[in-house]
Coordinates of C-alpha atoms in Angstrom, one line a residue:
M17 CA 53.8 -16.3 -36.8
G18 CA 54.1 -19.7 -36.3
R19 CA 51.8 -22.9 -36.4
A20 CA 48.5 -23.2 -34.6
Y21 CA 48.0 -26.3 -33.2
P22 CA 44.1 -27.7 -32.7
G23 CA 43.0 -26.7 -29.3
S24 CA 45.7 -23.8 -28.5
D25 CA 45.2 -20.3 -28.5
E26 CA 48.7 -19.7 -29.6
S27 CA 51.3 -21.1 -31.8
M28 CA 53.8 -23.4 -30.4
D29 CA 56.8 -21.3 -32.2
D30 CA 55.6 -17.6 -32.1
A31 CA 58.9 -16.6 -30.5
G32 CA 60.6 -18.6 -33.6
M33 CA 61.6 -21.4 -32.0
S34 CA 62.3 -24.7 -33.4
L35 CA 60.3 -27.7 -32.4
Q36 CA 63.0 -29.3 -30.9
A37 CA 63.8 -25.9 -28.9
T38 CA 60.3 -25.7 -28.0
M39 CA 60.5 -28.8 -26.6
T40 CA 63.5 -28.6 -24.5
A41 CA 62.4 -25.4 -23.1
M42 CA 59.8 -27.7 -21.8
G43 CA 61.9 -30.3 -20.6
Q44 CA 63.8 -27.5 -18.5
A45 CA 60.4 -26.1 -17.1
A46 CA 59.6 -29.8 -16.0
R47 CA 62.9 -29.6 -14.3
Q48 CA 62.1 -26.8 -12.0
G49 CA 58.5 -28.2 -11.4
A50 CA 60.3 -31.3 -10.3
A51 CA 62.5 -29.6 -8.4
A52 CA 59.6 -27.8 -6.6
L53 CA 57.5 -31.1 -6.3
R54 CA 60.4 -32.7 -4.1
V55 CA 60.5 -30.4 -1.3
A56 CA 56.9 -29.9 -1.2
T57 CA 55.5 -31.5 1.6
P58 CA 52.9 -34.8 1.8
D59 CA 50.2 -32.7 2.9
Q60 CA 51.2 -30.1 0.1
R61 CA 51.1 -32.7 -2.8
T62 CA 47.9 -34.1 -1.1
A63 CA 46.3 -30.6 -1.5
A64 CA 47.1 -30.4 -5.0
L65 CA 45.7 -33.6 -5.8
H66 CA 42.4 -32.4 -4.5
A67 CA 42.4 -29.1 -6.0
M68 CA 43.3 -30.8 -9.6
A69 CA 40.0 -33.0 -8.7
A70 CA 38.0 -30.3 -7.5
A71 CA 38.7 -28.4 -11.4
I72 CA 38.0 -31.5 -13.4
R73 CA 34.8 -31.6 -12.2
G74 CA 34.6 -27.8 -12.1
D75 CA 36.0 -27.9 -16.0
A76 CA 33.4 -30.8 -16.8
A77 CA 31.2 -28.9 -19.4
A78 CA 34.5 -27.8 -21.3
I79 CA 36.0 -31.5 -20.8
L80 CA 33.2 -33.2 -22.4
E81 CA 32.7 -30.5 -25.4
A82 CA 36.7 -31.0 -26.3
N83 CA 36.1 -35.0 -26.0
A84 CA 32.8 -34.7 -28.3
K85 CA 35.4 -32.9 -31.4
D86 CA 37.5 -35.6 -30.9
L87 CA 34.5 -38.2 -31.2
A88 CA 33.4 -36.5 -34.1
K89 CA 37.1 -36.4 -35.7
A90 CA 37.2 -40.4 -34.6
G91 CA 34.4 -41.0 -36.7
A92 CA 35.5 -39.2 -39.8
G93 CA 38.5 -40.8 -39.5
G94 CA 37.6 -44.2 -39.4
L95 CA 38.7 -45.4 -35.9
T96 CA 38.1 -48.4 -34.9
A97 CA 35.5 -49.3 -32.7
P98 CA 37.4 -50.4 -30.0
M99 CA 39.8 -47.3 -29.9
V100 CA 36.7 -44.8 -30.2
E101 CA 35.3 -46.8 -26.9
R102 CA 38.5 -45.8 -25.1
L103 CA 38.1 -42.0 -26.4
M104 CA 35.0 -41.8 -25.2
L105 CA 34.0 -39.6 -21.8
N106 CA 30.5 -39.4 -20.6
P107 CA 29.6 -37.3 -17.2
E108 CA 30.3 -41.1 -15.4
R109 CA 33.2 -41.2 -17.1
L110 CA 34.7 -38.1 -15.9
E111 CA 33.5 -38.1 -12.5
G112 CA 35.6 -41.3 -12.2
V113 CA 38.4 -39.3 -13.6
A114 CA 38.2 -36.8 -11.0
A115 CA 37.2 -39.8 -8.4
G116 CA 40.8 -41.6 -9.4
V117 CA 42.6 -38.5 -9.0
E118 CA 41.1 -38.2 -5.2
A119 CA 42.1 -41.9 -4.9
V120 CA 45.6 -41.1 -5.2
A121 CA 45.2 -38.3 -2.7
A122 CA 44.4 -40.9 -0.4
I123 CA 47.2 -43.6 -0.8
P124 CA 50.1 -43.0 1.8
D125 CA 52.9 -40.6 0.5
P126 CA 55.7 -42.9 -1.0
L127 CA 58.6 -39.9 -0.3
G128 CA 61.2 -40.3 2.4
V129 CA 60.0 -43.7 3.7
E130 CA 63.0 -45.5 4.8
T131 CA 62.7 -49.0 3.3
A132 CA 65.6 -50.6 5.3
R133 CA 68.0 -49.3 7.5
W134 CA 70.9 -50.4 9.3
T135 CA 74.2 -49.9 11.4
R136 CA 77.4 -50.8 10.2
P137 CA 80.5 -52.3 12.8
N138 CA 82.4 -48.7 12.4
G139 CA 79.2 -46.8 13.6
L140 CA 77.9 -45.7 10.2
D141 CA 74.0 -45.5 10.1
I142 CA 73.1 -46.5 6.9
A143 CA 69.4 -45.9 5.6
R144 CA 67.6 -46.5 2.0
I145 CA 65.0 -44.1 1.6
R146 CA 62.3 -43.7 -1.6
T147 CA 63.1 -39.7 -3.4
P148 CA 61.2 -39.3 -7.0
I149 CA 62.5 -40.4 -10.4
G150 CA 62.8 -36.5 -11.7
V151 CA 60.9 -36.0 -14.9
I152 CA 58.9 -38.4 -16.5
A153 CA 57.7 -38.6 -19.8
M154 CA 54.7 -40.5 -20.9
I155 CA 53.9 -41.2 -24.5
F156 CA 50.4 -43.1 -24.9
E157 CA 47.3 -43.2 -27.2
S158 CA 43.7 -42.7 -27.4
R159 CA 42.8 -42.8 -23.4
P160 CA 42.0 -38.9 -22.3
N161 CA 42.0 -40.4 -18.6
V162 CA 45.3 -41.6 -18.7
T163 CA 46.3 -37.2 -18.9
A164 CA 44.6 -37.6 -15.4
D165 CA 46.0 -40.7 -14.0
A166 CA 50.0 -39.9 -14.9
A167 CA 49.8 -36.3 -13.4
A168 CA 47.9 -37.3 -10.1
L169 CA 50.5 -40.7 -9.8
C170 CA 53.2 -38.5 -10.6
V171 CA 52.4 -35.2 -8.3
R172 CA 51.8 -37.7 -5.6
S173 CA 55.5 -39.4 -5.9
G174 CA 57.1 -36.3 -6.6
N175 CA 57.9 -36.8 -10.2
A176 CA 57.5 -33.9 -12.8
V177 CA 55.5 -35.2 -16.3
I178 CA 55.5 -34.4 -19.7
L179 CA 52.4 -36.1 -21.2
R180 CA 52.2 -36.5 -25.3
G181 CA 48.7 -38.1 -25.6
G182 CA 48.2 -39.2 -29.2
S183 CA 46.2 -36.6 -32.0
E184 CA 43.2 -38.9 -31.9
C185 CA 42.4 -37.2 -28.5
I186 CA 44.3 -34.2 -28.4
H187 CA 41.1 -31.9 -27.5
S188 CA 40.3 -34.0 -24.7
N189 CA 43.7 -33.9 -23.5
L190 CA 44.2 -30.2 -23.4
A191 CA 40.9 -29.9 -21.5
I192 CA 42.1 -32.1 -18.9
H193 CA 46.1 -30.9 -18.4
A194 CA 44.1 -27.1 -18.3
A195 CA 42.0 -28.3 -15.6
I196 CA 45.0 -30.4 -13.5
A197 CA 47.1 -26.6 -14.1
K198 CA 44.2 -24.7 -12.8
G199 CA 44.0 -27.1 -9.5
L200 CA 47.7 -26.8 -9.0
K201 CA 47.9 -23.4 -9.3
A202 CA 45.1 -23.2 -6.7
A203 CA 47.3 -25.2 -4.5
G204 CA 50.3 -23.2 -4.3
I205 CA 52.1 -25.7 -7.0
S206 CA 54.1 -24.7 -9.9
A207 CA 51.8 -26.0 -13.0
D208 CA 55.3 -26.5 -14.5
A209 CA 55.0 -29.8 -12.8
V210 CA 52.4 -31.0 -15.2
Q211 CA 53.8 -30.4 -19.2
I212 CA 51.7 -31.4 -22.0
V213 CA 52.6 -31.4 -25.8
R214 CA 50.1 -29.2 -27.3
T215 CA 51.0 -30.2 -31.3
P216 CA 50.2 -33.3 -32.5
D217 CA 53.2 -33.5 -34.8
R218 CA 55.0 -36.9 -34.8
D219 CA 58.6 -35.0 -34.5
A220 CA 57.4 -34.2 -31.0
V221 CA 57.6 -37.6 -29.8
G222 CA 61.5 -38.4 -31.7
A223 CA 62.3 -34.6 -29.8
I224 CA 60.9 -36.4 -26.5
L225 CA 63.3 -39.9 -27.2
S226 CA 66.3 -37.8 -27.4
G227 CA 65.9 -36.8 -23.6
L228 CA 65.2 -33.3 -24.3
D229 CA 68.6 -32.0 -23.4
R230 CA 68.9 -34.7 -20.9
T231 CA 66.3 -32.7 -19.0
I232 CA 63.7 -36.0 -19.0
D233 CA 64.7 -39.3 -16.7
L234 CA 62.5 -41.9 -17.7
I235 CA 59.8 -42.2 -20.8
I236 CA 56.5 -44.4 -20.3
P237 CA 55.4 -45.9 -23.5
R238 CA 51.7 -46.6 -23.5
G239 CA 50.0 -47.9 -26.8
G240 CA 50.4 -50.3 -29.1
K241 CA 53.1 -52.9 -30.1
S242 CA 54.6 -50.0 -32.8
L243 CA 54.5 -47.6 -30.3
V244 CA 56.4 -49.6 -27.7
A245 CA 58.7 -50.6 -30.3
R246 CA 60.0 -47.5 -31.3
V247 CA 60.2 -45.8 -27.8
Q248 CA 62.4 -48.7 -27.0
A249 CA 64.5 -48.5 -30.3
E250 CA 64.8 -44.7 -30.1
A251 CA 65.0 -43.3 -26.7
R252 CA 68.3 -42.4 -25.5
V253 CA 67.0 -42.2 -21.7
A254 CA 65.9 -45.0 -20.0
V255 CA 62.0 -46.4 -20.8
L256 CA 59.9 -48.5 -18.6
G257 CA 58.0 -50.8 -21.0
H258 CA 54.1 -51.4 -21.3
L259 CA 53.6 -54.0 -23.6
E260 CA 50.3 -55.2 -25.4
G261 CA 47.8 -57.5 -23.3
L262 CA 48.1 -60.7 -24.8
N263 CA 46.5 -62.6 -22.0
H264 CA 45.7 -65.8 -21.5
V265 CA 42.6 -67.8 -19.3
F266 CA 44.1 -71.7 -18.7
V267 CA 41.6 -73.6 -17.0
H268 CA 42.6 -76.4 -15.5
A269 CA 41.2 -80.1 -15.8
A270 CA 40.6 -79.6 -11.9
A271 CA 38.3 -76.4 -12.5
D272 CA 34.9 -76.0 -10.8
P273 CA 33.0 -75.7 -14.2
K274 CA 30.8 -72.6 -12.7
K275 CA 33.7 -71.1 -11.5
A276 CA 35.3 -71.2 -15.0
V277 CA 32.4 -70.2 -16.9
E278 CA 32.1 -66.9 -14.9
I279 CA 36.1 -66.1 -14.8
V280 CA 36.6 -66.4 -18.3
L281 CA 33.0 -65.1 -19.6
N282 CA 34.1 -61.6 -17.1
A283 CA 37.5 -61.9 -18.5
K284 CA 36.6 -61.4 -22.1
M285 CA 33.6 -59.8 -22.2
R286 CA 33.5 -57.6 -19.1
R287 CA 35.2 -54.8 -21.5
V288 CA 37.0 -55.9 -24.4
S289 CA 39.0 -52.9 -24.9
V290 CA 41.5 -53.2 -21.8
C291 CA 44.9 -54.3 -21.5
G292 CA 43.5 -56.9 -19.1
S293 CA 41.0 -58.3 -21.5
A294 CA 41.6 -61.7 -22.4
E295 CA 43.1 -62.7 -25.9
T296 CA 43.4 -66.8 -25.4
L297 CA 41.4 -69.7 -23.8
L298 CA 43.4 -72.8 -22.9
V299 CA 41.6 -75.5 -22.0
D300 CA 43.7 -78.9 -20.2
R301 CA 43.3 -81.7 -22.6
A302 CA 42.4 -83.8 -19.6
G303 CA 39.0 -81.9 -19.2
A304 CA 38.2 -80.0 -22.3
K305 CA 35.3 -81.8 -23.9
A306 CA 33.6 -81.2 -20.2
L307 CA 34.8 -77.8 -19.3
L308 CA 35.1 -75.9 -23.1
P309 CA 31.1 -76.6 -24.3
P310 CA 29.5 -74.3 -21.5
I311 CA 32.0 -71.8 -21.3
A312 CA 32.0 -71.3 -25.3
D313 CA 28.2 -71.7 -25.2
A314 CA 28.3 -68.7 -22.7
L315 CA 30.7 -66.5 -24.5
I316 CA 28.5 -67.1 -28.1
K317 CA 25.5 -66.1 -26.2
A318 CA 27.5 -63.1 -24.9
G319 CA 28.3 -62.1 -28.6
C320 CA 31.9 -63.4 -28.9
E321 CA 33.8 -64.9 -32.0
L322 CA 35.8 -68.0 -31.3
R323 CA 38.9 -69.1 -33.0
G324 CA 39.7 -72.1 -31.9
D325 CA 42.9 -74.7 -32.8
S326 CA 42.0 -77.9 -34.5
L327 CA 41.3 -80.0 -31.0
A328 CA 39.1 -77.1 -30.1
L329 CA 37.3 -77.4 -33.2
Q330 CA 36.3 -81.1 -32.5
I331 CA 34.6 -80.4 -29.7
E332 CA 33.3 -77.3 -30.6
P333 CA 32.9 -77.4 -34.3
D334 CA 31.0 -73.7 -34.8
M335 CA 34.3 -71.8 -34.0
K336 CA 36.3 -70.5 -36.8
A337 CA 39.6 -72.1 -37.4
A338 CA 42.3 -70.1 -35.9
V339 CA 45.2 -69.1 -37.7
E340 CA 48.8 -68.7 -36.7
A341 CA 48.1 -65.0 -36.3
D342 CA 45.4 -65.1 -33.7
W343 CA 48.0 -66.3 -31.1
T344 CA 49.5 -63.3 -31.0
T345 CA 46.3 -60.6 -31.7
E346 CA 45.6 -58.5 -28.9
Y347 CA 41.8 -58.1 -30.4
L348 CA 40.6 -55.5 -27.9
A349 CA 37.4 -56.9 -29.5
P350 CA 34.7 -59.5 -29.0
I351 CA 36.7 -62.2 -30.6
L352 CA 38.6 -65.0 -28.2
S353 CA 41.1 -67.9 -29.9
V354 CA 41.0 -71.0 -27.8
A355 CA 43.3 -73.7 -28.0
V356 CA 43.3 -77.1 -26.1
V357 CA 46.5 -77.8 -24.6
D358 CA 48.3 -80.4 -22.4
G359 CA 48.2 -80.1 -18.4
V360 CA 49.9 -76.8 -17.1
E361 CA 53.3 -77.7 -18.8
G362 CA 50.8 -77.3 -22.4
A363 CA 49.6 -74.1 -21.1
A364 CA 53.2 -72.8 -19.7
A365 CA 54.5 -73.4 -23.1
H366 CA 51.6 -71.8 -25.0
I367 CA 52.0 -68.8 -22.9
A368 CA 55.7 -68.4 -23.2
A369 CA 55.6 -68.6 -26.9
Y370 CA 53.3 -66.4 -27.6
G371 CA 52.5 -63.8 -24.7
S372 CA 53.5 -60.5 -23.7
G373 CA 54.3 -61.2 -20.1
H374 CA 51.2 -58.9 -19.0
T375 CA 48.7 -61.1 -17.3
D376 CA 48.0 -64.9 -17.0
A377 CA 45.3 -66.4 -14.8
I378 CA 44.5 -70.3 -14.4
V379 CA 41.3 -71.8 -13.1
T380 CA 41.4 -74.6 -10.6
E381 CA 40.7 -76.4 -7.8
D382 CA 44.2 -78.0 -7.7
E383 CA 46.3 -76.2 -5.4
A384 CA 49.7 -78.1 -6.7
A385 CA 48.5 -77.0 -10.3
A386 CA 48.0 -73.5 -9.1
E387 CA 51.6 -73.4 -8.0
R388 CA 53.0 -75.0 -10.6
F389 CA 51.7 -72.8 -12.7
I390 CA 52.9 -69.5 -10.6
A391 CA 56.1 -71.3 -10.9
L392 CA 56.1 -71.4 -14.6
V393 CA 54.4 -68.6 -16.3
D394 CA 56.8 -65.8 -15.8
S395 CA 54.4 -62.5 -16.5
A396 CA 53.9 -59.1 -14.3
I397 CA 50.9 -60.6 -13.1
V398 CA 49.8 -64.1 -12.4
L399 CA 46.1 -64.8 -11.1
V400 CA 44.5 -68.0 -9.4
N401 CA 41.0 -68.3 -9.9
A402 CA 40.3 -64.8 -10.8
S403 CA 39.4 -62.6 -13.8
T404 CA 42.5 -61.0 -15.8
Q405 CA 40.4 -57.9 -15.6
F406 CA 41.8 -57.1 -12.4
A407 CA 44.9 -55.9 -14.2
D408 CA 44.5 -52.7 -12.8
G409 CA 46.3 -50.4 -10.9
G410 CA 43.0 -49.2 -8.9
E411 CA 42.0 -53.0 -8.4
F412 CA 45.5 -53.2 -6.3
G413 CA 44.8 -50.4 -4.1
F414 CA 47.3 -48.2 -6.0
G415 CA 44.6 -45.6 -6.3
A416 CA 45.5 -45.5 -10.6
E417 CA 48.1 -46.6 -12.8
I418 CA 50.1 -45.2 -15.4
G419 CA 50.1 -48.7 -17.0
I420 CA 50.9 -52.3 -16.4
A421 CA 54.8 -53.0 -16.9
T422 CA 55.7 -55.6 -18.9
D423 CA 59.6 -55.0 -18.2
K424 CA 61.4 -56.9 -15.6
L425 CA 63.7 -53.9 -14.3
H426 CA 62.7 -51.3 -12.0
A427 CA 58.8 -51.7 -12.0
R428 CA 56.6 -54.6 -13.0
G429 CA 53.1 -54.7 -13.5
P430 CA 50.5 -51.9 -12.3
V431 CA 53.0 -49.0 -12.0
G432 CA 51.6 -46.6 -9.1
A433 CA 53.2 -43.8 -7.5
E434 CA 55.3 -46.1 -5.3
Q435 CA 56.9 -47.7 -8.6
L436 CA 57.6 -43.9 -10.0
T437 CA 59.8 -43.6 -6.7
T438 CA 63.8 -44.8 -6.8
F439 CA 65.8 -44.4 -3.9
K440 CA 69.1 -43.1 -2.3
Y441 CA 70.9 -43.9 0.3
V442 CA 71.7 -41.6 3.6
V443 CA 74.7 -42.7 5.8
R444 CA 75.2 -40.5 8.8
G445 CA 78.3 -40.6 10.9
T446 CA 80.2 -39.5 13.8
G447 CA 83.3 -38.2 12.4
Q448 CA 84.5 -41.8 10.5
T449 CA 87.1 -42.0 8.2
R450 CA 88.0 -44.8 6.3
P451 CA 91.9 -46.7 6.9

């Protein structure tokens, strides 16, 4: 008898298979699932998504019971408060998970869409058409909703997916996956299209990074800096990186004071544990004496700790003094670093030095300053007069997201179903040969 893993009724290697062999077999099954999804009709994929959502609702009691096991383990294991907050499910959040799957079902099917078409002088008709990537491996930490979001987006885009969540949420992930598999089967879609790694063994990550005998086409890591760094360093297949959210809000001298307070407060405190939460406030030196005090007062009253540079401390001496590490820390907590900078150029320089290329915002009524900020700040998402908390695929109209991509190739920003496609050229002729 082989090893048994949490949440599993059977051993991973009862048949005497090594972990690598078991994982490779999973990749081969996923490849078959991808082939089935590729030829399914848009209506079939839509029906599968609705069936997945219904199954999540139908299995709510089992999913919440599994989540309670993870939360109990997290409390005993000393998991940080932001990580526990990310991990926690309740009836309202689980309904949001199911509704998110339905939101993905409602978006247009991206497959088969012509993105360009032209005719050459020799009569060849050339079309560029969206197609699935194939098999995607998703490695993520602590958020069980990612299991459903990733599965839904991959089904919508015709990709199979192998899910490997963190050990801290293994019971929740397995329970959600069981509901997803039930929904796929009910819709007549092979459950091989959505696979989940049932072991918390970290060697499973290494197996995925090997490419599973060339069955994986793309790896998407979503988690802390160390996870993403390991994936990018060791993966033998393409990686779509999702770095941490070292997000900035720059309050320009021409900002509306009331708007600045509301935007900064929301960007930081609406939900501190999400990747769109602001971690650094930059204030224009030309307006800092007037703009910073009311912003700081609102944040402090909301329970946020402020850590300022020397110029910020001169204006708000009750702040703690920031250290160098503060500018590169994703707090995911009610803590905000504060720096006073010289105009748009100073803000852009600070963001270039310390940011992660995720999401950055400017608050200003000066249109020229806003356009200059947009031109200078090279981040996946740049906002003008809006909270960084809008860094979310659902808010972009994508139904859900696999994450916020901070790479510059293939996809950038919120990754929805369309961003999980590639393309092929279809060339139609009438007998042409090349001279």
